[in-house]
Amino acid sequence: YKSNFNIEKFNSAQNQGKVVVVHSWNKSCSTCAKQKPILEKAKIDFQNVIFMSFEQTKNNDIAKAVEAIDNR
């Protein structure tokens, strides 16, 4: 599972009124691993939704950026 979160693409999608799903995961999290196939299916079923993800421990800067977005 790779991180593909990009703040510029996220902000652009939000400004265009698109739905964005941001999935944060951790390599050692078994629940996160169980969510992966569900999200992969959702990408196919909901092609009008933008799916982004990031690994929490490796991408701490992204985690902080997403937290800031949540606090707007």
PDB file of N, CA and C in Angstrom:
ATOM      1  N   TYR A   1       0.852  -1.178   0.000  1.00  0.00           N
ATOM      2  CA  TYR A   1       0.000   0.000   0.000  1.00  0.00           C
ATOM      3  C   TYR A   1       0.888   1.228   0.000  1.00  0.00           C
ATOM      4  N   LYS A   2       0.684   2.129  -0.930  1.00  0.00           N
ATOM      5  CA  LYS A   2       1.541   3.308  -1.056  1.00  0.00           C
ATOM      6  C   LYS A   2       0.793   4.577  -0.670  1.00  0.00           C
ATOM      7  N   SER A   3       1.546   5.535  -0.169  1.00  0.00           N
ATOM      8  CA  SER A   3       0.980   6.851   0.100  1.00  0.00           C
ATOM      9  C   SER A   3       0.841   7.588  -1.224  1.00  0.00           C
ATOM     10  N   ASN A   4      -0.325   8.180  -1.447  1.00  0.00           N
ATOM     11  CA  ASN A   4      -0.529   8.962  -2.665  1.00  0.00           C
ATOM     12  C   ASN A   4      -1.192  10.304  -2.362  1.00  0.00           C
ATOM     13  N   PHE A   5      -1.192  10.694  -1.089  1.00  0.00           N
ATOM     14  CA  PHE A   5      -1.817  11.963  -0.716  1.00  0.00           C
ATOM     15  C   PHE A   5      -0.983  13.111  -1.261  1.00  0.00           C
ATOM     16  N   ASN A   6      -1.664  14.077  -1.845  1.00  0.00           N
ATOM     17  CA  ASN A   6      -1.019  15.268  -2.385  1.00  0.00           C
ATOM     18  C   ASN A   6      -1.885  16.455  -1.994  1.00  0.00           C
ATOM     19  N   ILE A   7      -1.332  17.364  -1.206  1.00  0.00           N
ATOM     20  CA  ILE A   7      -2.118  18.479  -0.664  1.00  0.00           C
ATOM     21  C   ILE A   7      -2.665  19.378  -1.770  1.00  0.00           C
ATOM     22  N   GLU A   8      -1.900  19.578  -2.846  1.00  0.00           N
ATOM     23  CA  GLU A   8      -2.371  20.428  -3.930  1.00  0.00           C
ATOM     24  C   GLU A   8      -3.576  19.787  -4.633  1.00  0.00           C
ATOM     25  N   LYS A   9      -3.487  18.490  -4.911  1.00  0.00           N
ATOM     26  CA  LYS A   9      -4.607  17.792  -5.551  1.00  0.00           C
ATOM     27  C   LYS A   9      -5.813  17.746  -4.618  1.00  0.00           C
ATOM     28  N   PHE A  10      -5.549  17.561  -3.318  1.00  0.00           N
ATOM     29  CA  PHE A  10      -6.636  17.544  -2.345  1.00  0.00           C
ATOM     30  C   PHE A  10      -7.355  18.886  -2.337  1.00  0.00           C
ATOM     31  N   ASN A  11      -6.603  19.983  -2.213  1.00  0.00           N
ATOM     32  CA  ASN A  11      -7.207  21.317  -2.176  1.00  0.00           C
ATOM     33  C   ASN A  11      -7.952  21.629  -3.469  1.00  0.00           C
ATOM     34  N   SER A  12      -7.391  21.235  -4.596  1.00  0.00           N
ATOM     35  CA  SER A  12      -8.035  21.466  -5.885  1.00  0.00           C
ATOM     36  C   SER A  12      -9.364  20.720  -5.959  1.00  0.00           C
ATOM     37  N   ALA A  13      -9.352  19.466  -5.544  1.00  0.00           N
ATOM     38  CA  ALA A  13     -10.582  18.665  -5.565  1.00  0.00           C
ATOM     39  C   ALA A  13     -11.633  19.263  -4.640  1.00  0.00           C
ATOM     40  N   GLN A  14     -11.225  19.681  -3.468  1.00  0.00           N
ATOM     41  CA  GLN A  14     -12.151  20.302  -2.517  1.00  0.00           C
ATOM     42  C   GLN A  14     -12.747  21.576  -3.104  1.00  0.00           C
ATOM     43  N   ASN A  15     -11.902  22.398  -3.720  1.00  0.00           N
ATOM     44  CA  ASN A  15     -12.375  23.652  -4.310  1.00  0.00           C
ATOM     45  C   ASN A  15     -13.350  23.417  -5.460  1.00  0.00           C
ATOM     46  N   GLN A  16     -13.224  22.269  -6.121  1.00  0.00           N
ATOM     47  CA  GLN A  16     -14.122  21.912  -7.222  1.00  0.00           C
ATOM     48  C   GLN A  16     -15.372  21.191  -6.720  1.00  0.00           C
ATOM     49  N   GLY A  17     -15.467  21.007  -5.403  1.00  0.00           N
ATOM     50  CA  GLY A  17     -16.636  20.361  -4.823  1.00  0.00           C
ATOM     51  C   GLY A  17     -16.653  18.846  -4.964  1.00  0.00           C
ATOM     52  N   LYS A  18     -15.504  18.265  -5.245  1.00  0.00           N
ATOM     53  CA  LYS A  18     -15.429  16.815  -5.396  1.00  0.00           C
ATOM     54  C   LYS A  18     -15.347  16.147  -4.022  1.00  0.00           C
ATOM     55  N   VAL A  19     -15.799  14.910  -3.976  1.00  0.00           N
ATOM     56  CA  VAL A  19     -15.705  14.117  -2.748  1.00  0.00           C
ATOM     57  C   VAL A  19     -14.327  13.481  -2.701  1.00  0.00           C
ATOM     58  N   VAL A  20     -13.654  13.638  -1.564  1.00  0.00           N
ATOM     59  CA  VAL A  20     -12.319  13.072  -1.378  1.00  0.00           C
ATOM     60  C   VAL A  20     -12.331  12.203  -0.127  1.00  0.00           C
ATOM     61  N   VAL A  21     -11.857  10.973  -0.263  1.00  0.00           N
ATOM     62  CA  VAL A  21     -11.701  10.073   0.869  1.00  0.00           C
ATOM     63  C   VAL A  21     -10.207   9.999   1.170  1.00  0.00           C
ATOM     64  N   VAL A  22      -9.852  10.332   2.404  1.00  0.00           N
ATOM     65  CA  VAL A  22      -8.453  10.255   2.825  1.00  0.00           C
ATOM     66  C   VAL A  22      -8.335   9.125   3.837  1.00  0.00           C
ATOM     67  N   HIS A  23      -7.515   8.146   3.484  1.00  0.00           N
ATOM     68  CA  HIS A  23      -7.305   6.984   4.347  1.00  0.00           C
ATOM     69  C   HIS A  23      -5.901   7.067   4.935  1.00  0.00           C
ATOM     70  N   SER A  24      -5.830   7.170   6.252  1.00  0.00           N
ATOM     71  CA  SER A  24      -4.532   7.119   6.918  1.00  0.00           C
ATOM     72  C   SER A  24      -4.346   5.716   7.469  1.00  0.00           C
ATOM     73  N   TRP A  25      -3.159   5.179   7.309  1.00  0.00           N
ATOM     74  CA  TRP A  25      -2.907   3.815   7.713  1.00  0.00           C
ATOM     75  C   TRP A  25      -1.538   3.699   8.361  1.00  0.00           C
ATOM     76  N   ASN A  26      -1.348   2.575   9.020  1.00  0.00           N
ATOM     77  CA  ASN A  26      -0.095   2.293   9.704  1.00  0.00           C
ATOM     78  C   ASN A  26       0.306   0.872   9.339  1.00  0.00           C
ATOM     79  N   LYS A  27       1.558   0.691   8.994  1.00  0.00           N
ATOM     80  CA  LYS A  27       2.038  -0.607   8.527  1.00  0.00           C
ATOM     81  C   LYS A  27       1.756  -1.739   9.519  1.00  0.00           C
ATOM     82  N   SER A  28       1.763  -1.435  10.809  1.00  0.00           N
ATOM     83  CA  SER A  28       1.574  -2.476  11.818  1.00  0.00           C
ATOM     84  C   SER A  28       0.112  -2.626  12.263  1.00  0.00           C
ATOM     85  N   CYS A  29      -0.788  -1.937  11.617  1.00  0.00           N
ATOM     86  CA  CYS A  29      -2.206  -1.945  12.012  1.00  0.00           C
ATOM     87  C   CYS A  29      -2.976  -3.014  11.240  1.00  0.00           C
ATOM     88  N   SER A  30      -3.485  -4.004  11.958  1.00  0.00           N
ATOM     89  CA  SER A  30      -4.232  -5.079  11.286  1.00  0.00           C
ATOM     90  C   SER A  30      -5.574  -4.578  10.750  1.00  0.00           C
ATOM     91  N   THR A  31      -6.196  -3.639  11.437  1.00  0.00           N
ATOM     92  CA  THR A  31      -7.457  -3.071  10.954  1.00  0.00           C
ATOM     93  C   THR A  31      -7.235  -2.323   9.645  1.00  0.00           C
ATOM     94  N   CYS A  32      -6.133  -1.605   9.557  1.00  0.00           N
ATOM     95  CA  CYS A  32      -5.805  -0.881   8.323  1.00  0.00           C
ATOM     96  C   CYS A  32      -5.652  -1.854   7.161  1.00  0.00           C
ATOM     97  N   ALA A  33      -5.015  -2.981   7.414  1.00  0.00           N
ATOM     98  CA  ALA A  33      -4.828  -3.990   6.377  1.00  0.00           C
ATOM     99  C   ALA A  33      -6.176  -4.545   5.908  1.00  0.00           C
ATOM    100  N   LYS A  34      -7.113  -4.689   6.827  1.00  0.00           N
ATOM    101  CA  LYS A  34      -8.446  -5.190   6.474  1.00  0.00           C
ATOM    102  C   LYS A  34      -9.226  -4.169   5.646  1.00  0.00           C
ATOM    103  N   GLN A  35      -8.925  -2.894   5.831  1.00  0.00           N
ATOM    104  CA  GLN A  35      -9.631  -1.845   5.100  1.00  0.00           C
ATOM    105  C   GLN A  35      -9.173  -1.748   3.648  1.00  0.00           C
ATOM    106  N   LYS A  36      -7.963  -2.182   3.361  1.00  0.00           N
ATOM    107  CA  LYS A  36      -7.395  -2.029   2.022  1.00  0.00           C
ATOM    108  C   LYS A  36      -8.274  -2.615   0.924  1.00  0.00           C
ATOM    109  N   PRO A  37      -8.708  -3.889   1.016  1.00  0.00           N
ATOM    110  CA  PRO A  37      -9.544  -4.421  -0.071  1.00  0.00           C
ATOM    111  C   PRO A  37     -10.891  -3.709  -0.198  1.00  0.00           C
ATOM    112  N   ILE A  38     -11.409  -3.227   0.906  1.00  0.00           N
ATOM    113  CA  ILE A  38     -12.676  -2.494   0.880  1.00  0.00           C
ATOM    114  C   ILE A  38     -12.502  -1.187   0.107  1.00  0.00           C
ATOM    115  N   LEU A  39     -11.411  -0.488   0.392  1.00  0.00           N
ATOM    116  CA  LEU A  39     -11.138   0.775  -0.304  1.00  0.00           C
ATOM    117  C   LEU A  39     -10.821   0.542  -1.781  1.00  0.00           C
ATOM    118  N   GLU A  40     -10.126  -0.531  -2.080  1.00  0.00           N
ATOM    119  CA  GLU A  40      -9.838  -0.848  -3.480  1.00  0.00           C
ATOM    120  C   GLU A  40     -11.133  -1.093  -4.254  1.00  0.00           C
ATOM    121  N   LYS A  41     -12.071  -1.792  -3.660  1.00  0.00           N
ATOM    122  CA  LYS A  41     -13.373  -2.022  -4.304  1.00  0.00           C
ATOM    123  C   LYS A  41     -14.138  -0.706  -4.445  1.00  0.00           C
ATOM    124  N   ALA A  42     -14.067   0.132  -3.413  1.00  0.00           N
ATOM    125  CA  ALA A  42     -14.754   1.424  -3.462  1.00  0.00           C
ATOM    126  C   ALA A  42     -14.217   2.284  -4.605  1.00  0.00           C
ATOM    127  N   LYS A  43     -12.904   2.216  -4.858  1.00  0.00           N
ATOM    128  CA  LYS A  43     -12.325   2.977  -5.970  1.00  0.00           C
ATOM    129  C   LYS A  43     -12.963   2.582  -7.295  1.00  0.00           C
ATOM    130  N   ILE A  44     -13.274   1.303  -7.438  1.00  0.00           N
ATOM    131  CA  ILE A  44     -13.903   0.808  -8.661  1.00  0.00           C
ATOM    132  C   ILE A  44     -15.377   1.206  -8.701  1.00  0.00           C
ATOM    133  N   ASP A  45     -16.055   1.056  -7.573  1.00  0.00           N
ATOM    134  CA  ASP A  45     -17.495   1.325  -7.506  1.00  0.00           C
ATOM    135  C   ASP A  45     -17.837   2.809  -7.553  1.00  0.00           C
ATOM    136  N   PHE A  46     -16.958   3.640  -7.038  1.00  0.00           N
ATOM    137  CA  PHE A  46     -17.227   5.080  -6.940  1.00  0.00           C
ATOM    138  C   PHE A  46     -16.131   5.856  -7.671  1.00  0.00           C
ATOM    139  N   GLN A  47     -16.159   5.795  -8.975  1.00  0.00           N
ATOM    140  CA  GLN A  47     -15.112   6.420  -9.775  1.00  0.00           C
ATOM    141  C   GLN A  47     -15.170   7.935  -9.767  1.00  0.00           C
ATOM    142  N   ASN A  48     -16.261   8.496  -9.277  1.00  0.00           N
ATOM    143  CA  ASN A  48     -16.370   9.954  -9.180  1.00  0.00           C
ATOM    144  C   ASN A  48     -15.794  10.478  -7.860  1.00  0.00           C
ATOM    145  N   VAL A  49     -15.305   9.578  -7.005  1.00  0.00           N
ATOM    146  CA  VAL A  49     -14.710   9.944  -5.728  1.00  0.00           C
ATOM    147  C   VAL A  49     -13.202   9.822  -5.847  1.00  0.00           C
ATOM    148  N   ILE A  50     -12.489  10.767  -5.251  1.00  0.00           N
ATOM    149  CA  ILE A  50     -11.029  10.734  -5.254  1.00  0.00           C
ATOM    150  C   ILE A  50     -10.568  10.087  -3.954  1.00  0.00           C
ATOM    151  N   PHE A  51      -9.746   9.053  -4.070  1.00  0.00           N
ATOM    152  CA  PHE A  51      -9.224   8.339  -2.917  1.00  0.00           C
ATOM    153  C   PHE A  51      -7.742   8.658  -2.764  1.00  0.00           C
ATOM    154  N   MET A  52      -7.371   9.091  -1.568  1.00  0.00           N
ATOM    155  CA  MET A  52      -5.975   9.370  -1.249  1.00  0.00           C
ATOM    156  C   MET A  52      -5.637   8.660   0.057  1.00  0.00           C
ATOM    157  N   SER A  53      -4.377   8.296   0.190  1.00  0.00           N
ATOM    158  CA  SER A  53      -3.975   7.620   1.417  1.00  0.00           C
ATOM    159  C   SER A  53      -2.559   8.031   1.805  1.00  0.00           C
ATOM    160  N   PHE A  54      -2.256   7.811   3.074  1.00  0.00           N
ATOM    161  CA  PHE A  54      -0.890   8.052   3.537  1.00  0.00           C
ATOM    162  C   PHE A  54      -0.607   7.181   4.750  1.00  0.00           C
ATOM    163  N   GLU A  55       0.662   6.841   4.909  1.00  0.00           N
ATOM    164  CA  GLU A  55       1.115   6.052   6.047  1.00  0.00           C
ATOM    165  C   GLU A  55       1.441   7.016   7.187  1.00  0.00           C
ATOM    166  N   GLN A  56       0.823   6.817   8.322  1.00  0.00           N
ATOM    167  CA  GLN A  56       0.874   7.770   9.430  1.00  0.00           C
ATOM    168  C   GLN A  56       2.273   8.025   9.964  1.00  0.00           C
ATOM    169  N   THR A  57       3.067   6.982  10.131  1.00  0.00           N
ATOM    170  CA  THR A  57       4.374   7.166  10.764  1.00  0.00           C
ATOM    171  C   THR A  57       5.420   7.696   9.802  1.00  0.00           C
ATOM    172  N   LYS A  58       5.344   7.294   8.524  1.00  0.00           N
ATOM    173  CA  LYS A  58       6.305   7.774   7.537  1.00  0.00           C
ATOM    174  C   LYS A  58       5.952   9.154   7.002  1.00  0.00           C
ATOM    175  N   ASN A  59       4.692   9.494   7.031  1.00  0.00           N
ATOM    176  CA  ASN A  59       4.220  10.750   6.457  1.00  0.00           C
ATOM    177  C   ASN A  59       3.602  11.640   7.531  1.00  0.00           C
ATOM    178  N   ASN A  60       4.361  11.903   8.572  1.00  0.00           N
ATOM    179  CA  ASN A  60       3.877  12.709   9.686  1.00  0.00           C
ATOM    180  C   ASN A  60       3.486  14.113   9.226  1.00  0.00           C
ATOM    181  N   ASP A  61       4.185  14.642   8.239  1.00  0.00           N
ATOM    182  CA  ASP A  61       3.848  15.964   7.711  1.00  0.00           C
ATOM    183  C   ASP A  61       2.453  15.968   7.087  1.00  0.00           C
ATOM    184  N   ILE A  62       2.113  14.886   6.404  1.00  0.00           N
ATOM    185  CA  ILE A  62       0.779  14.775   5.815  1.00  0.00           C
ATOM    186  C   ILE A  62      -0.267  14.667   6.918  1.00  0.00           C
ATOM    187  N   ALA A  63       0.032  13.876   7.933  1.00  0.00           N
ATOM    188  CA  ALA A  63      -0.900  13.727   9.058  1.00  0.00           C
ATOM    189  C   ALA A  63      -1.202  15.084   9.679  1.00  0.00           C
ATOM    190  N   LYS A  64      -0.183  15.911   9.846  1.00  0.00           N
ATOM    191  CA  LYS A  64      -0.390  17.248  10.416  1.00  0.00           C
ATOM    192  C   LYS A  64      -1.205  18.131   9.475  1.00  0.00           C
ATOM    193  N   ALA A  65      -0.962  18.012   8.173  1.00  0.00           N
ATOM    194  CA  ALA A  65      -1.719  18.806   7.197  1.00  0.00           C
ATOM    195  C   ALA A  65      -3.194  18.397   7.192  1.00  0.00           C
ATOM    196  N   VAL A  66      -3.456  17.102   7.261  1.00  0.00           N
ATOM    197  CA  VAL A  66      -4.841  16.610   7.285  1.00  0.00           C
ATOM    198  C   VAL A  66      -5.512  17.033   8.568  1.00  0.00           C
ATOM    199  N   GLU A  67      -4.795  16.987   9.676  1.00  0.00           N
ATOM    200  CA  GLU A  67      -5.368  17.429  10.951  1.00  0.00           C
ATOM    201  C   GLU A  67      -5.736  18.913  10.876  1.00  0.00           C
ATOM    202  N   ALA A  68      -4.898  19.717  10.251  1.00  0.00           N
ATOM    203  CA  ALA A  68      -5.183  21.136  10.099  1.00  0.00           C
ATOM    204  C   ALA A  68      -6.445  21.344   9.248  1.00  0.00           C
ATOM    205  N   ILE A  69      -6.605  20.532   8.216  1.00  0.00           N
ATOM    206  CA  ILE A  69      -7.791  20.604   7.356  1.00  0.00           C
ATOM    207  C   ILE A  69      -9.031  20.262   8.180  1.00  0.00           C
ATOM    208  N   ASP A  70      -8.918  19.218   8.990  1.00  0.00           N
ATOM    209  CA  ASP A  70     -10.052  18.802   9.838  1.00  0.00           C
ATOM    210  C   ASP A  70     -10.461  19.885  10.815  1.00  0.00           C
ATOM    211  N   ASN A  71      -9.511  20.712  11.206  1.00  0.00           N
ATOM    212  CA  ASN A  71      -9.792  21.745  12.210  1.00  0.00           C
ATOM    213  C   ASN A  71     -10.258  23.065  11.603  1.00  0.00           C
ATOM    214  N   ARG A  72     -10.445  23.097  10.292  1.00  0.00           N
ATOM    215  CA  ARG A  72     -10.918  24.340   9.638  1.00  0.00           C
ATOM    216  C   ARG A  72     -12.349  24.614  10.019  1.00  0.00           C
TER     217      ARG A  72
END
